[in-house]
XYZ file of C-alpha atoms in Angstrom:
79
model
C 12.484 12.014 -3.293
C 11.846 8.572 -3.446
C 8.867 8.483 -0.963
C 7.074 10.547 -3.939
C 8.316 8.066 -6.655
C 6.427 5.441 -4.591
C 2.959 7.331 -4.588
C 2.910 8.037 -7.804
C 3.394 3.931 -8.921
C 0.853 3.268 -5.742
C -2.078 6.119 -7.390
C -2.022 3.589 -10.185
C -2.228 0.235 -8.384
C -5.390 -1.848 -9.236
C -6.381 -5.698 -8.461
C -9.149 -7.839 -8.058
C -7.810 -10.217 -4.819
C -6.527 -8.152 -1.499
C -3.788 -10.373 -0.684
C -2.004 -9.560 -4.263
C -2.813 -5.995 -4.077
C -0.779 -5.675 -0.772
C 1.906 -7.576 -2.108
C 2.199 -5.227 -4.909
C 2.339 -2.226 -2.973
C 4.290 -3.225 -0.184
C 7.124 -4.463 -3.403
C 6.805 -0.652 -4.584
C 7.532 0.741 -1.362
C 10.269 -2.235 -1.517
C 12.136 -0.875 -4.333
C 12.822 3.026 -3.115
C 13.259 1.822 1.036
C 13.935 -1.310 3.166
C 11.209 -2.304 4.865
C 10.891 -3.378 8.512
C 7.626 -4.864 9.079
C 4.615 -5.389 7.747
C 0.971 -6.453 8.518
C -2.444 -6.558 6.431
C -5.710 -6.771 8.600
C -8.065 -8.623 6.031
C -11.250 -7.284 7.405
C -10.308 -3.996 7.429
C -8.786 -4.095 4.207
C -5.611 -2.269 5.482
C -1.620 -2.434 4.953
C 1.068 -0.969 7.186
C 4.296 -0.790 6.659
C 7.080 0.239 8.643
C 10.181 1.352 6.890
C 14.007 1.103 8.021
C 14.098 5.127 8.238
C 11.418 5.379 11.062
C 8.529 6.074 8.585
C 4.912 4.856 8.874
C 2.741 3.747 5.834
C -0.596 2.851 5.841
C -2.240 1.914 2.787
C -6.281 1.378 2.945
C -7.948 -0.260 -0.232
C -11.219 -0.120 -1.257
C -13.952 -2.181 -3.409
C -15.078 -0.926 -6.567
C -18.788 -0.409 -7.186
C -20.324 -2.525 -10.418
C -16.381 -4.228 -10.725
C -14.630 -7.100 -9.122
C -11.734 -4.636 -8.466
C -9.995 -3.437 -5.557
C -8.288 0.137 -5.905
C -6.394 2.701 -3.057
C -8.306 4.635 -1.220
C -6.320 6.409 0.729
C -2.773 6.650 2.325
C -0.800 7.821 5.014
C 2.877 8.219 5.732
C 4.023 9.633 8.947
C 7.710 10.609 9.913
């Protein structure tokens, strides 16, 4: 399934600037479905995406402790 392909790449993901590390995972998602919309809320540190097929993403990143690294926290995807 190619939902599943796009977690696995999105575990990995790592970045030091928020805008870039959106970007990044909102290409993944890019590659295995179209996507419809987007939006990143800055002070929440948050990306949803909505895909062509009806599904929801959200994507929430989180600050590394003793780095200057962002990594995912945690995900969602709703059908």
């Amino acid at each position: 399934m190619e939902i599943d392909e796009a977690v696995k790449e999105l575990e990995t993901l790592k970045g030091s600037i928020l805008i870039q590390l959106a970007g990044k995972a909102k290409l993944i998602f890019e590659k295995y479905s179209p996507i419809q919309s987007h939006r990143l809320d800055g002070r929440k540190r948050v990306l949803n995406l909505e895909l062509k097929n009806g599904e929801k993403v959200t994507i929430k990143f989180r600050k590394v402790r003793n780095k200057n690294e962002l990594v995912v926290a945690q995900y969602t995807i709703r059908i």
